PDB file of C-alpha atoms in Angstrom:
ATOM      1  CA  UNK A 235      35.173 -87.206 -55.661  1.00  0.00           C
ATOM      2  CA  UNK A 236      36.029 -90.732 -54.504  1.00  0.00           C
ATOM      3  CA  UNK A 237      33.167 -91.371 -52.071  1.00  0.00           C
ATOM      4  CA  UNK A 238      34.343 -94.888 -51.194  1.00  0.00           C
ATOM      5  CA  UNK A 239      37.833 -93.598 -50.342  1.00  0.00           C
ATOM      6  CA  UNK A 240      36.322 -90.822 -48.222  1.00  0.00           C
ATOM      7  CA  UNK A 241      34.197 -93.295 -46.287  1.00  0.00           C
ATOM      8  CA  UNK A 242      37.208 -95.503 -45.573  1.00  0.00           C
ATOM      9  CA  UNK A 243      39.139 -92.549 -44.172  1.00  0.00           C
ATOM     10  CA  UNK A 244      36.512 -91.531 -41.643  1.00  0.00           C
ATOM     11  CA  UNK A 245      34.718 -93.403 -38.914  1.00  0.00           C
ATOM     12  CA  UNK A 246      31.729 -95.466 -39.953  1.00  0.00           C
ATOM     13  CA  UNK A 247      30.745 -99.091 -40.299  1.00  0.00           C
ATOM     14  CA  UNK A 248      33.528-101.165 -41.826  1.00  0.00           C
ATOM     15  CA  UNK A 249      31.012-103.292 -43.708  1.00  0.00           C
ATOM     16  CA  UNK A 250      27.472-101.937 -43.489  1.00  0.00           C
ATOM     17  CA  UNK A 251      26.073-104.490 -45.936  1.00  0.00           C
ATOM     18  CA  UNK A 252      27.487-107.432 -43.961  1.00  0.00           C
ATOM     19  CA  UNK A 253      26.121-106.071 -40.683  1.00  0.00           C
ATOM     20  CA  UNK A 254      22.682-105.514 -42.218  1.00  0.00           C
ATOM     21  CA  UNK A 255      22.706-109.067 -43.587  1.00  0.00           C
ATOM     22  CA  UNK A 256      23.589-110.453 -40.139  1.00  0.00           C
ATOM     23  CA  UNK A 257      20.748-108.482 -38.552  1.00  0.00           C
ATOM     24  CA  UNK A 258      18.221-109.724 -41.113  1.00  0.00           C
ATOM     25  CA  UNK A 259      19.356-113.351 -41.111  1.00  0.00           C
ATOM     26  CA  UNK A 260      19.185-113.458 -37.333  1.00  0.00           C
ATOM     27  CA  UNK A 261      15.697-112.008 -37.470  1.00  0.00           C
ATOM     28  CA  UNK A 262      14.462-114.294 -40.254  1.00  0.00           C
ATOM     29  CA  UNK A 263      15.790-117.402 -38.504  1.00  0.00           C
ATOM     30  CA  UNK A 264      13.585-116.571 -35.550  1.00  0.00           C
ATOM     31  CA  UNK A 265      10.400-115.977 -37.522  1.00  0.00           C
ATOM     32  CA  UNK A 266       9.194-119.558 -37.105  1.00  0.00           C
ATOM     33  CA  UNK A 267       9.036-118.920 -33.352  1.00  0.00           C
ATOM     34  CA  UNK A 268       6.940-115.778 -33.754  1.00  0.00           C
ATOM     35  CA  UNK A 269       3.415-114.817 -34.873  1.00  0.00           C
ATOM     36  CA  UNK A 270       4.926-113.817 -38.221  1.00  0.00           C
ATOM     37  CA  UNK A 271       5.594-117.353 -39.410  1.00  0.00           C
ATOM     38  CA  UNK A 272       4.501-117.269 -43.010  1.00  0.00           C
ATOM     39  CA  UNK A 273       6.178-113.970 -43.831  1.00  0.00           C
ATOM     40  CA  UNK A 274       9.335-115.977 -44.462  1.00  0.00           C
ATOM     41  CA  UNK A 275       7.806-117.218 -47.708  1.00  0.00           C
ATOM     42  CA  UNK A 276       8.032-113.634 -48.970  1.00  0.00           C
ATOM     43  CA  UNK A 277      11.788-113.728 -48.705  1.00  0.00           C
ATOM     44  CA  UNK A 278      12.027-116.228 -51.585  1.00  0.00           C
ATOM     45  CA  UNK A 279      12.098-115.133 -55.198  1.00  0.00           C
ATOM     46  CA  UNK A 280       8.584-116.479 -55.776  1.00  0.00           C
ATOM     47  CA  UNK A 281       5.009-115.375 -55.289  1.00  0.00           C
ATOM     48  CA  UNK A 282       1.871-117.474 -55.027  1.00  0.00           C
ATOM     49  CA  UNK A 283       0.135-118.060 -58.342  1.00  0.00           C
ATOM     50  CA  UNK A 284      -3.335-116.502 -58.595  1.00  0.00           C
ATOM     51  CA  UNK A 285      -6.056-117.925 -60.831  1.00  0.00           C
ATOM     52  CA  UNK A 286      -6.268-116.030 -64.101  1.00  0.00           C
ATOM     53  CA  UNK A 287      -2.585-115.105 -64.230  1.00  0.00           C
ATOM     54  CA  UNK A 288      -0.387-116.232 -67.085  1.00  0.00           C
ATOM     55  CA  UNK A 289       1.108-119.682 -66.529  1.00  0.00           C
ATOM     56  CA  UNK A 290       4.249-118.654 -68.398  1.00  0.00           C
ATOM     57  CA  UNK A 291       6.359-118.066 -65.268  1.00  0.00           C
ATOM     58  CA  UNK A 292       5.101-120.904 -63.046  1.00  0.00           C
ATOM     59  CA  UNK A 293       7.985-122.750 -61.368  1.00  0.00           C
ATOM     60  CA  UNK A 294       7.045-126.362 -62.156  1.00  0.00           C
ATOM     61  CA  UNK A 295      10.031-127.792 -60.293  1.00  0.00           C
ATOM     62  CA  UNK A 296       8.887-126.065 -57.110  1.00  0.00           C
ATOM     63  CA  UNK A 297       5.352-127.330 -57.779  1.00  0.00           C
ATOM     64  CA  UNK A 298       6.670-130.904 -57.904  1.00  0.00           C
ATOM     65  CA  UNK A 299       8.247-130.442 -54.466  1.00  0.00           C
ATOM     66  CA  UNK A 300       5.489-128.495 -52.709  1.00  0.00           C
ATOM     67  CA  UNK A 301       2.313-129.303 -54.665  1.00  0.00           C
ATOM     68  CA  UNK A 302       1.671-125.531 -54.719  1.00  0.00           C
ATOM     69  CA  UNK A 303       1.820-123.127 -57.643  1.00  0.00           C
ATOM     70  CA  UNK A 304       4.346-120.277 -57.491  1.00  0.00           C
ATOM     71  CA  UNK A 305       5.445-117.895 -60.215  1.00  0.00           C
ATOM     72  CA  UNK A 306       8.994-116.630 -60.552  1.00  0.00           C
ATOM     73  CA  UNK A 307       9.765-113.037 -59.658  1.00  0.00           C
ATOM     74  CA  UNK A 308      12.078-110.955 -61.780  1.00  0.00           C
ATOM     75  CA  UNK A 309      14.280-107.963 -61.029  1.00  0.00           C
ATOM     76  CA  UNK A 310      11.885-105.464 -62.576  1.00  0.00           C
ATOM     77  CA  UNK A 311       8.873-106.704 -60.611  1.00  0.00           C
ATOM     78  CA  UNK A 312       8.124-104.723 -57.447  1.00  0.00           C
ATOM     79  CA  UNK A 313       5.245-105.269 -55.040  1.00  0.00           C
ATOM     80  CA  UNK A 314       6.105-102.411 -52.748  1.00  0.00           C
ATOM     81  CA  UNK A 315       7.643 -98.963 -52.992  1.00  0.00           C
ATOM     82  CA  UNK A 316       9.377 -97.800 -49.827  1.00  0.00           C
ATOM     83  CA  UNK A 317      11.165 -94.549 -48.984  1.00  0.00           C
ATOM     84  CA  UNK A 318      13.575 -94.177 -46.065  1.00  0.00           C
ATOM     85  CA  UNK A 319      14.062 -90.708 -44.553  1.00  0.00           C
ATOM     86  CA  UNK A 320      16.999 -90.071 -42.195  1.00  0.00           C
ATOM     87  CA  UNK A 321      17.419 -87.002 -39.974  1.00  0.00           C
ATOM     88  CA  UNK A 322      21.165 -86.246 -39.999  1.00  0.00           C
ATOM     89  CA  UNK A 323      21.276 -83.230 -37.671  1.00  0.00           C
ATOM     90  CA  UNK A 324      23.815 -82.933 -34.843  1.00  0.00           C
ATOM     91  CA  UNK A 325      21.513 -84.342 -32.161  1.00  0.00           C
ATOM     92  CA  UNK A 326      21.227 -87.599 -34.101  1.00  0.00           C
ATOM     93  CA  UNK A 327      24.983 -88.101 -33.613  1.00  0.00           C
ATOM     94  CA  UNK A 328      24.612 -88.160 -29.819  1.00  0.00           C
ATOM     95  CA  UNK A 329      26.366 -89.669 -27.980  1.00  0.00           C
ATOM     96  CA  UNK A 330      29.610 -89.140 -29.870  1.00  0.00           C
ATOM     97  CA  UNK A 331      31.417 -92.399 -30.676  1.00  0.00           C
ATOM     98  CA  UNK A 332      34.834 -93.070 -32.167  1.00  0.00           C
ATOM     99  CA  UNK A 333      33.842 -96.464 -33.529  1.00  0.00           C
ATOM    100  CA  UNK A 334      30.530 -98.184 -34.056  1.00  0.00           C
ATOM    101  CA  UNK A 335      29.488-101.804 -34.063  1.00  0.00           C
ATOM    102  CA  UNK A 336      26.175-103.615 -33.903  1.00  0.00           C
ATOM    103  CA  UNK A 337      26.379-103.431 -30.088  1.00  0.00           C
ATOM    104  CA  UNK A 338      27.693 -99.883 -29.860  1.00  0.00           C
ATOM    105  CA  UNK A 339      25.458 -97.354 -31.608  1.00  0.00           C
ATOM    106  CA  UNK A 340      24.229 -93.812 -31.279  1.00  0.00           C
ATOM    107  CA  UNK A 341      21.003 -92.563 -32.891  1.00  0.00           C
ATOM    108  CA  UNK A 342      22.383 -92.023 -36.391  1.00  0.00           C
ATOM    109  CA  UNK A 343      24.255 -95.351 -36.233  1.00  0.00           C
ATOM    110  CA  UNK A 344      21.104 -97.193 -35.226  1.00  0.00           C
ATOM    111  CA  UNK A 345      19.052 -95.424 -37.920  1.00  0.00           C
ATOM    112  CA  UNK A 346      21.589 -96.191 -40.660  1.00  0.00           C
ATOM    113  CA  UNK A 347      21.903 -99.872 -39.734  1.00  0.00           C
ATOM    114  CA  UNK A 348      18.134-100.267 -39.300  1.00  0.00           C
ATOM    115  CA  UNK A 349      17.605 -98.610 -42.684  1.00  0.00           C
ATOM    116  CA  UNK A 350      20.168-100.930 -44.275  1.00  0.00           C
ATOM    117  CA  UNK A 351      18.429-103.938 -42.719  1.00  0.00           C
ATOM    118  CA  UNK A 352      15.065-102.852 -44.166  1.00  0.00           C
ATOM    119  CA  UNK A 353      16.794-102.418 -47.530  1.00  0.00           C
ATOM    120  CA  UNK A 354      18.162-105.950 -47.207  1.00  0.00           C
ATOM    121  CA  UNK A 355      14.648-107.349 -46.663  1.00  0.00           C
ATOM    122  CA  UNK A 356      13.301-105.400 -49.618  1.00  0.00           C
ATOM    123  CA  UNK A 357      16.162-106.579 -51.832  1.00  0.00           C
ATOM    124  CA  UNK A 358      15.243-110.179 -51.032  1.00  0.00           C
ATOM    125  CA  UNK A 359      11.645-109.461 -51.966  1.00  0.00           C
ATOM    126  CA  UNK A 360      12.497-107.572 -55.172  1.00  0.00           C
ATOM    127  CA  UNK A 361      10.827-104.411 -53.884  1.00  0.00           C
ATOM    128  CA  UNK A 362      11.815-100.824 -54.706  1.00  0.00           C
ATOM    129  CA  UNK A 363      13.558 -98.575 -52.181  1.00  0.00           C
ATOM    130  CA  UNK A 364      14.354 -94.851 -52.129  1.00  0.00           C
ATOM    131  CA  UNK A 365      16.272 -92.672 -49.678  1.00  0.00           C
ATOM    132  CA  UNK A 366      16.294 -89.093 -48.389  1.00  0.00           C
ATOM    133  CA  UNK A 367      18.866 -87.667 -45.952  1.00  0.00           C
ATOM    134  CA  UNK A 368      18.516 -84.154 -44.544  1.00  0.00           C
ATOM    135  CA  UNK A 369      19.960 -81.838 -41.895  1.00  0.00           C
ATOM    136  CA  UNK A 370      20.104 -78.072 -42.289  1.00  0.00           C
ATOM    137  CA  UNK A 371      20.056 -78.802 -46.033  1.00  0.00           C
ATOM    138  CA  UNK A 372      18.541 -81.523 -48.181  1.00  0.00           C
ATOM    139  CA  UNK A 373      21.673 -83.687 -48.349  1.00  0.00           C
ATOM    140  CA  UNK A 374      20.553 -86.538 -50.589  1.00  0.00           C
ATOM    141  CA  UNK A 375      17.558 -87.845 -52.483  1.00  0.00           C
ATOM    142  CA  UNK A 376      17.073 -90.931 -54.626  1.00  0.00           C
ATOM    143  CA  UNK A 377      13.798 -92.260 -55.954  1.00  0.00           C
ATOM    144  CA  UNK A 378      12.612 -95.849 -55.547  1.00  0.00           C
ATOM    145  CA  UNK A 379      14.424 -98.526 -57.554  1.00  0.00           C
ATOM    146  CA  UNK A 380      15.152-102.205 -57.072  1.00  0.00           C
ATOM    147  CA  UNK A 381      18.476-102.830 -58.839  1.00  0.00           C
ATOM    148  CA  UNK A 382      21.674-104.070 -57.182  1.00  0.00           C
ATOM    149  CA  UNK A 383      23.563-100.982 -58.372  1.00  0.00           C
ATOM    150  CA  UNK A 384      20.955 -98.753 -56.740  1.00  0.00           C
ATOM    151  CA  UNK A 385      21.144-100.781 -53.522  1.00  0.00           C
ATOM    152  CA  UNK A 386      24.918-100.324 -53.318  1.00  0.00           C
ATOM    153  CA  UNK A 387      24.592 -96.602 -54.024  1.00  0.00           C
ATOM    154  CA  UNK A 388      22.162 -96.161 -51.130  1.00  0.00           C
ATOM    155  CA  UNK A 389      24.425 -98.124 -48.785  1.00  0.00           C
ATOM    156  CA  UNK A 390      27.284 -95.765 -49.648  1.00  0.00           C
ATOM    157  CA  UNK A 391      25.204 -92.686 -48.876  1.00  0.00           C
ATOM    158  CA  UNK A 392      23.954 -94.180 -45.610  1.00  0.00           C
ATOM    159  CA  UNK A 393      27.496 -94.851 -44.481  1.00  0.00           C
ATOM    160  CA  UNK A 394      28.625 -91.392 -45.577  1.00  0.00           C
ATOM    161  CA  UNK A 395      25.859 -89.813 -43.476  1.00  0.00           C
ATOM    162  CA  UNK A 396      26.971 -91.835 -40.478  1.00  0.00           C
ATOM    163  CA  UNK A 397      30.574 -90.755 -40.843  1.00  0.00           C
ATOM    164  CA  UNK A 398      30.010 -87.062 -41.589  1.00  0.00           C
ATOM    165  CA  UNK A 399      31.023 -84.482 -38.985  1.00  0.00           C
ATOM    166  CA  UNK A 400      28.022 -82.804 -37.351  1.00  0.00           C
ATOM    167  CA  UNK A 401      28.996 -79.743 -35.334  1.00  0.00           C
ATOM    168  CA  UNK A 402      26.064 -77.453 -34.468  1.00  0.00           C
ATOM    169  CA  UNK A 403      23.994 -78.630 -37.436  1.00  0.00           C
ATOM    170  CA  UNK A 404      20.321 -77.869 -36.840  1.00  0.00           C
ATOM    171  CA  UNK A 405      17.360 -78.830 -38.958  1.00  0.00           C
ATOM    172  CA  UNK A 406      13.780 -77.934 -39.663  1.00  0.00           C
ATOM    173  CA  UNK A 407      12.403 -81.359 -40.513  1.00  0.00           C
ATOM    174  CA  UNK A 408       9.089 -80.012 -41.778  1.00  0.00           C
ATOM    175  CA  UNK A 409      10.783 -78.072 -44.594  1.00  0.00           C
ATOM    176  CA  UNK A 410      12.414 -81.186 -46.022  1.00  0.00           C
ATOM    177  CA  UNK A 411       9.395 -83.446 -45.467  1.00  0.00           C
ATOM    178  CA  UNK A 412       7.266 -81.109 -47.583  1.00  0.00           C
ATOM    179  CA  UNK A 413       9.894 -81.347 -50.353  1.00  0.00           C
ATOM    180  CA  UNK A 414       9.961 -85.142 -50.092  1.00  0.00           C
ATOM    181  CA  UNK A 415       6.151 -85.273 -50.216  1.00  0.00           C
ATOM    182  CA  UNK A 416       6.266 -83.346 -53.487  1.00  0.00           C
ATOM    183  CA  UNK A 417       8.906 -85.692 -54.932  1.00  0.00           C
ATOM    184  CA  UNK A 418       7.102 -88.945 -54.110  1.00  0.00           C
ATOM    185  CA  UNK A 419       4.674 -89.247 -57.009  1.00  0.00           C
ATOM    186  CA  UNK A 420       3.615 -92.864 -56.478  1.00  0.00           C
ATOM    187  CA  UNK A 421       2.114 -94.316 -53.318  1.00  0.00           C
ATOM    188  CA  UNK A 422       4.859 -95.529 -50.971  1.00  0.00           C
ATOM    189  CA  UNK A 423       5.534 -96.837 -47.499  1.00  0.00           C
ATOM    190  CA  UNK A 424       7.548 -94.074 -45.814  1.00  0.00           C
ATOM    191  CA  UNK A 425       9.865 -94.653 -42.844  1.00  0.00           C
ATOM    192  CA  UNK A 426      11.182 -91.585 -40.984  1.00  0.00           C
ATOM    193  CA  UNK A 427      14.078 -91.922 -38.511  1.00  0.00           C
ATOM    194  CA  UNK A 428      14.402 -88.870 -36.254  1.00  0.00           C
ATOM    195  CA  UNK A 429      14.882 -88.006 -32.572  1.00  0.00           C
ATOM    196  CA  UNK A 430      12.037 -85.475 -32.776  1.00  0.00           C
ATOM    197  CA  UNK A 431      13.990 -82.648 -31.167  1.00  0.00           C
ATOM    198  CA  UNK A 432      11.749 -79.762 -32.186  1.00  0.00           C
ATOM    199  CA  UNK A 433      10.400 -76.617 -30.577  1.00  0.00           C
ATOM    200  CA  UNK A 434       6.638 -76.496 -29.932  1.00  0.00           C
ATOM    201  CA  UNK A 435       6.034 -74.426 -33.073  1.00  0.00           C
ATOM    202  CA  UNK A 436       8.292 -76.663 -35.168  1.00  0.00           C
ATOM    203  CA  UNK A 437       6.548 -79.778 -33.841  1.00  0.00           C
ATOM    204  CA  UNK A 438       3.217 -78.426 -35.084  1.00  0.00           C
ATOM    205  CA  UNK A 439       4.745 -77.706 -38.499  1.00  0.00           C
ATOM    206  CA  UNK A 440       6.334 -81.161 -38.536  1.00  0.00           C
ATOM    207  CA  UNK A 441       2.968 -82.848 -38.151  1.00  0.00           C
ATOM    208  CA  UNK A 442       1.579 -80.651 -40.916  1.00  0.00           C
ATOM    209  CA  UNK A 443       4.388 -81.961 -43.145  1.00  0.00           C
ATOM    210  CA  UNK A 444       3.643 -85.549 -42.119  1.00  0.00           C
ATOM    211  CA  UNK A 445       0.021 -84.879 -42.994  1.00  0.00           C
ATOM    212  CA  UNK A 446       1.218 -83.757 -46.419  1.00  0.00           C
ATOM    213  CA  UNK A 447       2.635 -87.248 -46.895  1.00  0.00           C
ATOM    214  CA  UNK A 448      -0.576 -88.827 -45.626  1.00  0.00           C
ATOM    215  CA  UNK A 449      -2.638 -86.605 -47.938  1.00  0.00           C
ATOM    216  CA  UNK A 450      -0.692 -88.058 -50.865  1.00  0.00           C
ATOM    217  CA  UNK A 451      -1.817 -91.555 -49.784  1.00  0.00           C
ATOM    218  CA  UNK A 452       1.558 -92.677 -48.449  1.00  0.00           C
ATOM    219  CA  UNK A 453       1.693 -94.876 -45.353  1.00  0.00           C
ATOM    220  CA  UNK A 454       3.935 -93.168 -42.784  1.00  0.00           C
ATOM    221  CA  UNK A 455       5.909 -94.803 -39.952  1.00  0.00           C
ATOM    222  CA  UNK A 456       7.780 -92.585 -37.489  1.00  0.00           C
ATOM    223  CA  UNK A 457      10.725 -94.294 -35.799  1.00  0.00           C
ATOM    224  CA  UNK A 458      11.387 -92.016 -32.835  1.00  0.00           C
ATOM    225  CA  UNK A 459      15.035 -92.674 -31.914  1.00  0.00           C
ATOM    226  CA  UNK A 460      16.494 -91.861 -28.516  1.00  0.00           C
ATOM    227  CA  UNK A 461      19.055 -93.052 -25.959  1.00  0.00           C
ATOM    228  CA  UNK A 462      16.804 -94.209 -23.117  1.00  0.00           C
ATOM    229  CA  UNK A 463      19.483 -94.155 -20.440  1.00  0.00           C
ATOM    230  CA  UNK A 464      20.658 -90.598 -21.117  1.00  0.00           C
ATOM    231  CA  UNK A 465      17.794 -88.816 -22.885  1.00  0.00           C
ATOM    232  CA  UNK A 466      14.789 -90.339 -21.141  1.00  0.00           C
ATOM    233  CA  UNK A 467      16.016 -91.443 -17.715  1.00  0.00           C
ATOM    234  CA  UNK A 468      18.707 -88.735 -17.435  1.00  0.00           C
ATOM    235  CA  UNK A 469      21.138 -91.242 -15.927  1.00  0.00           C
ATOM    236  CA  UNK A 470      24.166 -89.108 -15.022  1.00  0.00           C
ATOM    237  CA  UNK A 471      26.216 -89.014 -11.815  1.00  0.00           C
ATOM    238  CA  UNK A 472      25.665 -86.017  -9.540  1.00  0.00           C
ATOM    239  CA  UNK A 473      28.923 -84.239 -10.177  1.00  0.00           C
ATOM    240  CA  UNK A 474      28.590 -80.706 -11.579  1.00  0.00           C
ATOM    241  CA  UNK A 475      28.275 -80.913 -15.350  1.00  0.00           C
ATOM    242  CA  UNK A 476      28.018 -78.631 -18.335  1.00  0.00           C
ATOM    243  CA  UNK A 477      25.181 -79.798 -20.599  1.00  0.00           C
ATOM    244  CA  UNK A 478      25.631 -78.490 -24.132  1.00  0.00           C
ATOM    245  CA  UNK A 479      23.001 -78.285 -26.873  1.00  0.00           C
ATOM    246  CA  UNK A 480      24.820 -80.018 -29.728  1.00  0.00           C
ATOM    247  CA  UNK A 481      22.779 -78.145 -32.336  1.00  0.00           C
ATOM    248  CA  UNK A 482      23.046 -74.579 -30.982  1.00  0.00           C
ATOM    249  CA  UNK A 483      26.098 -74.660 -28.704  1.00  0.00           C
ATOM    250  CA  UNK A 484      24.073 -73.236 -25.791  1.00  0.00           C
ATOM    251  CA  UNK A 485      24.949 -74.721 -22.412  1.00  0.00           C
ATOM    252  CA  UNK A 486      23.869 -74.878 -18.776  1.00  0.00           C
ATOM    253  CA  UNK A 487      25.801 -75.903 -15.639  1.00  0.00           C
ATOM    254  CA  UNK A 488      23.779 -78.113 -13.248  1.00  0.00           C
ATOM    255  CA  UNK A 489      23.875 -81.034 -10.854  1.00  0.00           C
ATOM    256  CA  UNK A 490      21.968 -83.871 -12.545  1.00  0.00           C
ATOM    257  CA  UNK A 491      20.064 -84.917  -9.405  1.00  0.00           C
ATOM    258  CA  UNK A 492      18.630 -81.409  -9.020  1.00  0.00           C
ATOM    259  CA  UNK A 493      16.656 -81.627 -12.250  1.00  0.00           C
ATOM    260  CA  UNK A 494      16.350 -85.394 -12.857  1.00  0.00           C
ATOM    261  CA  UNK A 495      12.758 -85.808 -11.593  1.00  0.00           C
ATOM    262  CA  UNK A 496      11.361 -82.775 -13.431  1.00  0.00           C
ATOM    263  CA  UNK A 497      13.304 -83.703 -16.570  1.00  0.00           C
ATOM    264  CA  UNK A 498      11.965 -87.268 -16.633  1.00  0.00           C
ATOM    265  CA  UNK A 499       8.396 -86.059 -16.093  1.00  0.00           C
ATOM    266  CA  UNK A 500       8.634 -83.507 -18.901  1.00  0.00           C
ATOM    267  CA  UNK A 501      10.216 -85.922 -21.385  1.00  0.00           C
ATOM    268  CA  UNK A 502       7.740 -88.709 -20.631  1.00  0.00           C
ATOM    269  CA  UNK A 503       4.872 -86.261 -21.155  1.00  0.00           C
ATOM    270  CA  UNK A 504       6.409 -85.216 -24.465  1.00  0.00           C
ATOM    271  CA  UNK A 505       6.780 -88.826 -25.628  1.00  0.00           C
ATOM    272  CA  UNK A 506       3.189 -89.623 -24.611  1.00  0.00           C
ATOM    273  CA  UNK A 507       1.932 -86.553 -26.486  1.00  0.00           C
ATOM    274  CA  UNK A 508       3.831 -87.656 -29.605  1.00  0.00           C
ATOM    275  CA  UNK A 509       2.190 -91.069 -29.489  1.00  0.00           C
ATOM    276  CA  UNK A 510      -1.281 -89.532 -29.099  1.00  0.00           C
ATOM    277  CA  UNK A 511      -0.760 -87.031 -31.896  1.00  0.00           C
ATOM    278  CA  UNK A 512       0.547 -89.728 -34.258  1.00  0.00           C
ATOM    279  CA  UNK A 513      -2.571 -91.737 -33.498  1.00  0.00           C
ATOM    280  CA  UNK A 514      -4.741 -88.747 -34.366  1.00  0.00           C
ATOM    281  CA  UNK A 515      -2.925 -88.290 -37.677  1.00  0.00           C
ATOM    282  CA  UNK A 516      -2.972 -92.052 -38.389  1.00  0.00           C
ATOM    283  CA  UNK A 517       0.816 -92.211 -38.391  1.00  0.00           C
ATOM    284  CA  UNK A 518       2.446 -95.360 -37.019  1.00  0.00           C
ATOM    285  CA  UNK A 519       4.520 -94.269 -34.012  1.00  0.00           C
ATOM    286  CA  UNK A 520       7.409 -96.526 -32.977  1.00  0.00           C
ATOM    287  CA  UNK A 521       9.527 -95.392 -29.996  1.00  0.00           C
ATOM    288  CA  UNK A 522      13.033 -96.816 -30.433  1.00  0.00           C
ATOM    289  CA  UNK A 523      15.662 -97.028 -27.716  1.00  0.00           C
ATOM    290  CA  UNK A 524      18.897 -97.239 -29.698  1.00  0.00           C
ATOM    291  CA  UNK A 525      20.326 -99.680 -27.152  1.00  0.00           C
ATOM    292  CA  UNK A 526      17.680-102.284 -27.974  1.00  0.00           C
ATOM    293  CA  UNK A 527      17.555-104.955 -30.668  1.00  0.00           C
ATOM    294  CA  UNK A 528      16.565-104.327 -34.286  1.00  0.00           C
ATOM    295  CA  UNK A 529      13.689-106.812 -34.193  1.00  0.00           C
ATOM    296  CA  UNK A 530      11.262-104.017 -33.301  1.00  0.00           C
ATOM    297  CA  UNK A 531      12.145-102.198 -36.517  1.00  0.00           C
ATOM    298  CA  UNK A 532      11.959-105.277 -38.723  1.00  0.00           C
ATOM    299  CA  UNK A 533       8.734-106.536 -37.159  1.00  0.00           C
ATOM    300  CA  UNK A 534       7.154-103.120 -37.748  1.00  0.00           C
ATOM    301  CA  UNK A 535       8.290-103.273 -41.367  1.00  0.00           C
ATOM    302  CA  UNK A 536       6.660-106.660 -41.874  1.00  0.00           C
ATOM    303  CA  UNK A 537       3.402-105.595 -40.237  1.00  0.00           C
ATOM    304  CA  UNK A 538       3.152-102.403 -42.280  1.00  0.00           C
ATOM    305  CA  UNK A 539       4.123-104.235 -45.445  1.00  0.00           C
ATOM    306  CA  UNK A 540       1.349-106.717 -44.756  1.00  0.00           C
ATOM    307  CA  UNK A 541      -1.170-103.865 -44.543  1.00  0.00           C
ATOM    308  CA  UNK A 542       0.067-102.238 -47.734  1.00  0.00           C
ATOM    309  CA  UNK A 543      -1.906-102.857 -50.838  1.00  0.00           C
TER     310      UNK A 543
END
């Protein structure tokens, strides 16, 4: 199967790697204006020399310029192991879009580009990255590696997930998270992108699965993706509309204004409960409006990476 040819024939990002690079370079250029000045040093291919280490790989030319000792990093060296997990169920493809760009994204588009941007940062730092994609089935898994070939392979699978057709595809996230927890043998920083559309019972099971990851000593960050305008504020005109569940096909005919207030109250309560429960389970909870900038994602990555160790 020619995956690259398939991707070019269906709608996705024309150049995911280029877009991810633009996102990261824009973010990095602004670091000197933020509290994270100093993280930029990690983007070089060097690390600070520690007393007692071998002097074999000290970069003496850099020492002459900076009067500081740094050792060279090599491709096989990795300071961090990170695993990206992407929910690829039908609801993640809302709202439907014919074409996507950095300024025109749905939940799966945002998740894919954010994941690619994190991968770009890790590539610069010579860290290892892995990827899982799931829906009603476990679509893809790759363990953590740091090679260029591996990086390109993951980009291809991210773009393929973005471009795949998702008609009434449901998921039980907890089932796949338990499988991923069993696969991750070495301590990792785990990022989960999902819109958290679960029933009450499934939500409880989901947090049990997240606890499985925590039990195995992984650090877990939940990026809760949603379209704020439509899914939180319920911003629709008051003409009669048919609202369809994209995962089950069930529908209801209503006037938006008739349910807007109750809807907003219920959703806000749900979001607040998620944040509280994540705090109880010591899971980093990051609410993400897909219409906002990627800096929130990348800043979270840097903070969590700084804690790792």
